[in-house]
Amino acid sequence: MAPEPRPATTGRPASSRTRRDGRPPAMNDVAALAGVSHQTVSRVLNDHPSVRPATRERVLEAIATLGYRPNLAARALVTRRTGTLGVITPASALFGPTSTLVAFEQAARDAGFYVSVATLREFSGGEVVAAVEHFLAQGVDGVVVVAPRSGTVDAVSGVRLPVPVVLVSSGREGVDLPTVAVDQVAGGRLATEHLLATGRRTVVHVAGPPEWYDARDRLRGWREALEAAGAVVPAERRGGWSAADGFAVGQELLRDGLPDAVFAANDQLALGLLAAFAQAGARVPQDVAVVGFDDEPGTAFYSTPLTTVRQGFDELGRRAVQAVAEALAGGAPGHQSIAPELVVRASSGARGAVHGG
């Protein structure tokens, strides 16, 4: 009888196949098919640099042919690591929290981690504890908490964990945990100092919700810049985070008398302001300058291209992953602050001037 032909390979992972004895393929089966030792298979799976390219390719082909899946549970017993990080984040579609989550997940994957996510509507102590217990049952190596609102940090600080915890939050006062954050105060100063440098004297701030740490810090940066310049500090205007909120505040400013400039706490508020001013025939930047915050996709294509403050979300994600990795290695990461960047476009041009985007 002719020998059974070797299964063809496609180069793509196959679904896990069982052996004739009913068990799924094991590492020894991969080694036998590839003609190498099981130690070599292990080195390939762990991306060890000592394996020759041709040998690596042969092992990967055998893995695909057999549909072999590493036993992560067994590996975790040996290494005491699962290669998984847990992330607790608010259930929010806002640009900042979602961009932070995406950046962290990508940075974690680049560093060899997988990510498990728990989105919470309320950061109460009970919800945080439930999320943490879920992660611990999964055996995560560390937990990252995206904490944008007041009360979040307190809820997290009250939970003691056997794994490293890193906060992504500008609300770090009195917190004995490693934190990573974009310097929101510096961002508020950048925006305000830029408007003053263009010759504006009255700069109104449209602030975000007061329970958000970032909103508080951007407000603080605006106030500090005005005070340092000896400029008038007008009353801030309050909104939510939406373009509709910005439009409503824009209508208020039109009724009360336009200031020289407006610094909005995010780009959506700025979008609403631009719409309100355009509807009333007020010209930007000739009659009133506008600066936003975030540098959302599309801000360069607003009716008047928007000057804004860019947050380095990619860097934020990398720093958070590095902080967890440092803690896992026995280090003691502290607070890391990331400098924001001013992106100048047409909406803040010199008074009376018209600039392209």
Tab-separated table of C-alpha atoms in Angstrom:
chain	number	residue	atom	x	y	z
A	1	MET	CA	0.000	0.000	0.000
A	2	ALA	CA	1.311	3.431	-0.888
A	3	PRO	CA	2.199	5.667	2.062
A	4	GLU	CA	-0.375	8.242	3.118
A	5	PRO	CA	0.432	11.522	1.364
A	6	ARG	CA	1.571	14.423	3.535
A	7	PRO	CA	-1.223	16.997	3.937
A	8	ALA	CA	-0.807	20.040	1.715
A	9	THR	CA	-0.040	23.306	3.439
A	10	THR	CA	-1.539	26.652	2.557
A	11	GLY	CA	0.589	28.921	4.744
A	12	ARG	CA	-2.559	29.874	6.679
A	13	PRO	CA	-3.477	28.692	10.188
A	14	ALA	CA	-5.802	25.708	10.090
A	15	SER	CA	-8.441	24.809	12.600
A	16	SER	CA	-6.978	22.559	15.311
A	17	ARG	CA	-7.043	18.910	14.191
A	18	THR	CA	-7.233	15.855	16.415
A	19	ARG	CA	-4.821	12.963	16.140
A	20	ARG	CA	-5.932	9.408	15.526
A	21	ASP	CA	-5.991	8.825	19.283
A	22	GLY	CA	-8.505	11.679	19.638
A	23	ARG	CA	-6.124	14.197	21.167
A	24	PRO	CA	-5.247	17.564	19.602
A	25	PRO	CA	-1.768	17.905	18.061
A	26	ALA	CA	1.015	18.511	20.574
A	27	MET	CA	4.400	20.197	20.369
A	28	ASN	CA	6.100	16.822	19.827
A	29	ASP	CA	3.920	16.256	16.740
A	30	VAL	CA	5.064	19.589	15.315
A	31	ALA	CA	8.680	18.695	16.077
A	32	ALA	CA	8.340	15.298	14.367
A	33	LEU	CA	6.748	16.746	11.236
A	34	ALA	CA	9.315	19.556	10.997
A	35	GLY	CA	12.233	17.251	11.781
A	36	VAL	CA	13.442	19.284	14.758
A	37	SER	CA	13.509	18.983	18.535
A	38	HIS	CA	10.627	20.171	20.696
A	39	GLN	CA	13.043	22.765	22.150
A	40	THR	CA	13.384	24.266	18.669
A	41	VAL	CA	9.600	24.420	18.325
A	42	SER	CA	9.468	26.210	21.674
A	43	ARG	CA	12.085	28.713	20.508
A	44	VAL	CA	10.063	29.445	17.365
A	45	LEU	CA	6.886	29.960	19.393
A	46	ASN	CA	8.737	32.376	21.678
A	47	ASP	CA	10.327	34.194	18.711
A	48	HIS	CA	13.848	33.365	19.876
A	49	PRO	CA	16.497	34.948	17.613
A	50	SER	CA	18.766	31.870	17.619
A	51	VAL	CA	16.550	29.911	15.176
A	52	ARG	CA	17.690	29.912	11.541
A	53	PRO	CA	15.125	31.345	9.071
A	54	ALA	CA	14.797	28.090	7.115
A	55	THR	CA	14.195	26.122	10.312
A	56	ARG	CA	11.681	28.691	11.542
A	57	GLU	CA	9.787	28.461	8.258
A	58	ARG	CA	9.709	24.648	8.463
A	59	VAL	CA	8.334	24.752	12.009
A	60	LEU	CA	5.693	27.345	11.112
A	61	GLU	CA	4.648	25.223	8.141
A	62	ALA	CA	4.257	22.189	10.415
A	63	ILE	CA	2.205	24.245	12.872
A	64	ALA	CA	-0.112	25.355	10.045
A	65	THR	CA	-0.402	21.822	8.660
A	66	LEU	CA	-1.339	20.301	12.013
A	67	GLY	CA	-3.408	23.240	13.231
A	68	TYR	CA	-1.341	23.240	16.418
A	69	ARG	CA	-2.364	25.662	19.167
A	70	PRO	CA	0.027	26.335	22.082
A	71	ASN	CA	-1.348	25.460	25.504
A	72	LEU	CA	-1.397	28.919	27.053
A	73	ALA	CA	-2.579	27.606	30.394
A	74	ALA	CA	0.393	25.244	30.626
A	75	ARG	CA	2.767	28.010	29.611
A	76	ALA	CA	1.287	30.293	32.268
A	77	LEU	CA	1.937	27.648	34.937
A	78	VAL	CA	5.622	27.672	34.019
A	79	THR	CA	6.152	31.403	33.418
A	80	ARG	CA	3.505	32.679	35.877
A	81	ARG	CA	2.459	35.027	33.052
A	82	THR	CA	-0.466	34.909	30.623
A	83	GLY	CA	0.657	37.714	28.323
A	84	THR	CA	-2.670	39.499	28.893
A	85	LEU	CA	-3.331	42.973	30.278
A	86	GLY	CA	-6.692	44.187	31.556
A	87	VAL	CA	-8.011	47.667	30.748
A	88	ILE	CA	-10.798	49.384	32.664
A	89	THR	CA	-12.206	52.321	30.717
A	90	PRO	CA	-15.376	54.426	30.718
A	91	ALA	CA	-18.189	53.365	28.407
A	92	SER	CA	-17.732	56.457	26.254
A	93	ALA	CA	-17.592	57.210	22.536
A	94	LEU	CA	-15.738	60.483	23.152
A	95	PHE	CA	-12.556	61.014	21.169
A	96	GLY	CA	-10.141	61.122	24.113
A	97	PRO	CA	-11.063	57.875	25.934
A	98	THR	CA	-11.548	55.886	22.727
A	99	SER	CA	-8.258	57.119	21.243
A	100	THR	CA	-6.483	56.237	24.483
A	101	LEU	CA	-7.914	52.707	24.443
A	102	VAL	CA	-7.007	52.091	20.790
A	103	ALA	CA	-3.481	53.447	21.290
A	104	PHE	CA	-2.946	51.266	24.356
A	105	GLU	CA	-4.244	48.126	22.647
A	106	GLN	CA	-1.938	48.670	19.671
A	107	ALA	CA	1.068	49.375	21.896
A	108	ALA	CA	0.305	46.283	23.983
A	109	ARG	CA	0.146	44.082	20.888
A	110	ASP	CA	3.446	45.537	19.671
A	111	ALA	CA	4.945	44.578	23.050
A	112	GLY	CA	3.596	41.020	22.846
A	113	PHE	CA	0.539	41.417	25.097
A	114	TYR	CA	-3.121	40.771	24.438
A	115	VAL	CA	-5.727	43.057	25.972
A	116	SER	CA	-8.961	42.303	27.806
A	117	VAL	CA	-11.305	45.299	28.149
A	118	ALA	CA	-13.977	46.161	30.720
A	119	THR	CA	-16.059	49.264	29.952
A	120	LEU	CA	-17.866	50.765	32.937
A	121	ARG	CA	-20.831	53.128	32.887
A	122	GLU	CA	-20.094	54.177	36.464
A	123	PHE	CA	-16.752	54.019	38.241
A	124	SER	CA	-18.239	53.049	41.582
A	125	GLY	CA	-16.209	50.965	43.994
A	126	GLY	CA	-18.450	47.959	43.369
A	127	GLU	CA	-18.109	48.088	39.572
A	128	VAL	CA	-14.349	48.515	39.752
A	129	VAL	CA	-14.023	45.569	42.150
A	130	ALA	CA	-16.181	43.397	39.876
A	131	ALA	CA	-14.050	44.271	36.836
A	132	VAL	CA	-10.847	43.609	38.754
A	133	GLU	CA	-12.088	40.234	40.020
A	134	HIS	CA	-12.996	39.292	36.447
A	135	PHE	CA	-9.488	40.176	35.278
A	136	LEU	CA	-7.845	38.272	38.130
A	137	ALA	CA	-9.897	35.199	37.237
A	138	GLN	CA	-8.468	35.516	33.720
A	139	GLY	CA	-4.965	35.697	35.170
A	140	VAL	CA	-4.011	39.075	33.694
A	141	ASP	CA	-0.424	40.209	34.236
A	142	GLY	CA	-1.383	43.825	34.937
A	143	VAL	CA	-4.265	46.314	34.866
A	144	VAL	CA	-4.446	49.748	33.226
A	145	VAL	CA	-7.241	52.109	34.246
A	146	VAL	CA	-8.298	54.967	31.965
A	147	ALA	CA	-9.631	57.393	34.573
A	148	PRO	CA	-10.898	60.674	33.089
A	149	ARG	CA	-13.489	61.656	35.704
A	150	SER	CA	-13.410	62.584	39.361
A	151	GLY	CA	-14.225	59.674	41.646
A	152	THR	CA	-12.581	57.203	39.279
A	153	VAL	CA	-9.159	57.496	40.869
A	154	ASP	CA	-10.617	57.140	44.371
A	155	ALA	CA	-12.486	53.985	43.356
A	156	VAL	CA	-9.343	52.443	41.885
A	157	SER	CA	-7.063	53.507	44.745
A	158	GLY	CA	-9.290	51.675	47.209
A	159	VAL	CA	-8.655	48.304	45.544
A	160	ARG	CA	-5.474	46.384	46.380
A	161	LEU	CA	-4.307	44.054	43.603
A	162	PRO	CA	-1.668	41.324	43.376
A	163	VAL	CA	-0.672	42.611	39.905
A	164	PRO	CA	0.684	46.000	38.750
A	165	VAL	CA	-1.860	48.790	38.218
A	166	VAL	CA	-1.200	51.866	36.057
A	167	LEU	CA	-3.499	54.890	35.799
A	168	VAL	CA	-3.952	56.845	32.584
A	169	SER	CA	-5.244	60.035	34.150
A	170	SER	CA	-4.330	63.644	34.856
A	171	GLY	CA	-6.109	63.350	38.227
A	172	ARG	CA	-3.212	61.987	40.255
A	173	GLU	CA	-3.145	64.126	43.414
A	174	GLY	CA	-2.686	61.908	46.457
A	175	VAL	CA	-2.553	58.740	44.351
A	176	ASP	CA	0.064	56.138	45.213
A	177	LEU	CA	-0.030	54.487	41.791
A	178	PRO	CA	2.024	54.925	38.612
A	179	THR	CA	0.287	57.376	36.274
A	180	VAL	CA	0.678	58.356	32.637
A	181	ALA	CA	-0.971	61.487	31.257
A	182	VAL	CA	-0.798	64.225	28.658
A	183	ASP	CA	-0.040	67.541	30.378
A	184	GLN	CA	-3.444	69.189	30.042
A	185	VAL	CA	-2.421	72.327	31.950
A	186	ALA	CA	0.415	72.872	29.487
A	187	GLY	CA	-2.044	72.373	26.637
A	188	GLY	CA	-4.348	75.054	28.011
A	189	ARG	CA	-1.402	77.416	28.344
A	190	LEU	CA	-0.218	76.693	24.791
A	191	ALA	CA	-3.598	77.559	23.302
A	192	THR	CA	-4.026	80.736	25.341
A	193	GLU	CA	-0.478	82.017	24.902
A	194	HIS	CA	-0.815	81.513	21.151
A	195	LEU	CA	-3.990	83.603	21.028
A	196	LEU	CA	-2.373	86.354	23.092
A	197	ALA	CA	0.652	86.290	20.771
A	198	THR	CA	-1.611	86.982	17.777
A	199	GLY	CA	-2.697	90.247	19.403
A	200	ARG	CA	-5.914	89.123	21.090
A	201	ARG	CA	-6.554	90.706	24.456
A	202	THR	CA	-9.787	89.047	25.591
A	203	VAL	CA	-9.694	85.246	25.436
A	204	VAL	CA	-12.809	83.426	26.641
A	205	HIS	CA	-12.622	79.746	27.544
A	206	VAL	CA	-15.445	77.311	26.823
A	207	ALA	CA	-14.776	74.648	29.453
A	208	GLY	CA	-15.795	71.009	29.475
A	209	PRO	CA	-17.757	69.283	32.261
A	210	PRO	CA	-16.197	70.103	35.659
A	211	GLU	CA	-16.110	66.453	36.772
A	212	TRP	CA	-13.557	65.675	34.027
A	213	TYR	CA	-9.925	66.031	35.117
A	214	ASP	CA	-8.843	67.147	31.640
A	215	ALA	CA	-11.470	69.903	31.584
A	216	ARG	CA	-10.281	71.200	34.952
A	217	ASP	CA	-6.643	71.228	33.876
A	218	ARG	CA	-7.278	72.946	30.526
A	219	LEU	CA	-9.242	75.606	32.411
A	220	ARG	CA	-6.341	76.001	34.815
A	221	GLY	CA	-3.828	76.370	31.969
A	222	TRP	CA	-5.986	79.069	30.327
A	223	ARG	CA	-6.256	81.009	33.579
A	224	GLU	CA	-2.536	80.724	34.371
A	225	ALA	CA	-1.564	82.003	30.916
A	226	LEU	CA	-3.858	85.024	31.176
A	227	GLU	CA	-2.666	85.874	34.680
A	228	ALA	CA	0.998	85.526	33.682
A	229	ALA	CA	0.412	87.941	30.790
A	230	GLY	CA	-1.448	90.433	32.975
A	231	ALA	CA	-4.533	90.012	30.787
A	232	VAL	CA	-8.150	90.161	31.896
A	233	VAL	CA	-9.500	86.781	33.042
A	234	PRO	CA	-13.131	86.711	31.882
A	235	ALA	CA	-15.675	84.277	33.284
A	236	GLU	CA	-15.414	80.893	31.615
A	237	ARG	CA	-18.396	79.484	29.732
A	238	ARG	CA	-19.481	75.948	30.571
A	239	GLY	CA	-20.590	73.254	28.172
A	240	GLY	CA	-20.542	69.526	27.688
A	241	TRP	CA	-18.207	68.037	25.104
A	242	SER	CA	-20.485	68.165	22.041
A	243	ALA	CA	-20.724	70.407	18.988
A	244	ALA	CA	-24.303	71.209	20.058
A	245	ASP	CA	-22.930	72.552	23.353
A	246	GLY	CA	-20.424	74.664	21.440
A	247	PHE	CA	-23.147	76.028	19.168
A	248	ALA	CA	-25.261	77.055	22.184
A	249	VAL	CA	-22.310	78.826	23.825
A	250	GLY	CA	-21.499	80.512	20.512
A	251	GLN	CA	-25.016	81.951	20.393
A	252	GLU	CA	-24.588	83.238	23.964
A	253	LEU	CA	-21.330	84.955	23.029
A	254	LEU	CA	-22.961	86.554	19.994
A	255	ARG	CA	-25.741	87.951	22.195
A	256	ASP	CA	-23.339	89.173	24.888
A	257	GLY	CA	-20.755	90.607	22.498
A	258	LEU	CA	-17.971	88.673	20.817
A	259	PRO	CA	-14.594	88.487	22.569
A	260	ASP	CA	-11.344	88.706	20.627
A	261	ALA	CA	-10.834	84.960	20.835
A	262	VAL	CA	-12.288	81.721	22.185
A	263	PHE	CA	-10.344	78.708	23.438
A	264	ALA	CA	-12.621	75.650	23.374
A	265	ALA	CA	-11.883	72.667	25.628
A	266	ASN	CA	-12.203	70.246	22.708
A	267	ASP	CA	-12.585	70.261	18.936
A	268	GLN	CA	-16.284	69.384	18.977
A	269	LEU	CA	-17.030	72.481	21.053
A	270	ALA	CA	-14.939	74.485	18.585
A	271	LEU	CA	-16.912	73.026	15.670
A	272	GLY	CA	-20.155	74.209	17.263
A	273	LEU	CA	-18.678	77.672	17.842
A	274	LEU	CA	-17.623	77.949	14.195
A	275	ALA	CA	-21.128	76.983	13.072
A	276	ALA	CA	-22.780	79.557	15.355
A	277	PHE	CA	-20.429	82.324	14.243
A	278	ALA	CA	-20.858	81.474	10.549
A	279	GLN	CA	-24.644	81.470	10.877
A	280	ALA	CA	-24.511	84.984	12.364
A	281	GLY	CA	-22.049	86.275	9.766
A	282	ALA	CA	-19.157	86.623	12.221
A	283	ARG	CA	-15.856	85.985	10.443
A	284	VAL	CA	-13.181	83.640	11.797
A	285	PRO	CA	-10.436	84.702	12.422
A	286	GLN	CA	-11.048	88.319	11.366
A	287	ASP	CA	-13.771	89.008	13.951
A	288	VAL	CA	-13.032	86.256	16.468
A	289	ALA	CA	-10.271	83.643	16.669
A	290	VAL	CA	-11.009	80.055	17.720
A	291	VAL	CA	-8.701	77.346	19.087
A	292	GLY	CA	-9.761	73.802	19.967
A	293	PHE	CA	-8.169	70.828	21.723
A	294	ASP	CA	-7.465	67.217	20.588
A	295	ASP	CA	-6.676	67.577	16.850
A	296	GLU	CA	-9.450	65.202	15.856
A	297	PRO	CA	-9.385	63.814	12.312
A	298	GLY	CA	-11.013	66.360	10.017
A	299	THR	CA	-10.132	69.525	11.934
A	300	ALA	CA	-7.957	70.665	9.022
A	301	PHE	CA	-11.096	70.558	6.861
A	302	TYR	CA	-13.527	72.516	9.035
A	303	SER	CA	-15.176	75.513	7.337
A	304	THR	CA	-12.211	77.410	8.753
A	305	PRO	CA	-9.299	75.003	9.380
A	306	LEU	CA	-8.978	74.751	13.136
A	307	THR	CA	-5.973	75.618	15.261
A	308	THR	CA	-5.891	73.031	18.022
A	309	VAL	CA	-3.778	71.266	20.642
A	310	ARG	CA	-2.699	67.767	19.668
A	311	GLN	CA	-2.508	65.024	22.280
A	312	GLY	CA	0.034	62.271	21.668
A	313	PHE	CA	-2.246	59.265	22.101
A	314	ASP	CA	0.226	56.844	20.495
A	315	GLU	CA	2.907	57.937	22.947
A	316	LEU	CA	0.387	57.717	25.786
A	317	GLY	CA	-0.335	54.091	24.893
A	318	ARG	CA	3.356	53.211	24.646
A	319	ARG	CA	4.179	54.835	27.984
A	320	ALA	CA	1.334	52.993	29.730
A	321	VAL	CA	2.518	49.628	28.398
A	322	GLN	CA	6.113	50.458	29.350
A	323	ALA	CA	4.995	51.332	32.884
A	324	VAL	CA	3.278	47.955	33.280
A	325	ALA	CA	6.306	46.149	31.859
A	326	GLU	CA	8.627	48.035	34.214
A	327	ALA	CA	6.468	47.098	37.206
A	328	LEU	CA	6.395	43.445	36.099
A	329	ALA	CA	10.197	43.524	35.970
A	330	GLY	CA	10.327	44.706	39.580
A	331	GLY	CA	10.711	48.416	38.878
A	332	ALA	CA	8.793	51.308	40.397
A	333	PRO	CA	7.416	53.507	37.601
A	334	GLY	CA	6.286	56.922	38.804
A	335	HIS	CA	4.352	59.673	37.055
A	336	GLN	CA	5.007	60.247	33.363
A	337	SER	CA	3.868	63.459	31.690
A	338	ILE	CA	3.617	63.848	27.910
A	339	ALA	CA	3.892	67.310	26.366
A	340	PRO	CA	1.073	68.321	23.988
A	341	GLU	CA	1.672	70.115	20.690
A	342	LEU	CA	0.043	73.232	19.225
A	343	VAL	CA	-1.132	72.812	15.617
A	344	VAL	CA	-1.639	76.240	14.039
A	345	ARG	CA	-4.188	76.626	11.252
A	346	ALA	CA	-6.353	79.431	9.853
A	347	SER	CA	-8.844	79.831	12.720
A	348	SER	CA	-6.365	81.747	14.885
A	349	GLY	CA	-4.735	83.987	12.279
A	350	ALA	CA	-3.722	87.529	13.155
A	351	ARG	CA	-6.662	89.879	13.651
A	352	GLY	CA	-8.024	91.036	10.312
A	353	ALA	CA	-5.887	88.558	8.362
A	354	VAL	CA	-7.075	85.730	6.153
A	355	HIS	CA	-4.870	82.602	6.011
A	356	GLY	CA	-5.087	79.274	4.239
A	357	GLY	CA	-5.383	76.033	6.199
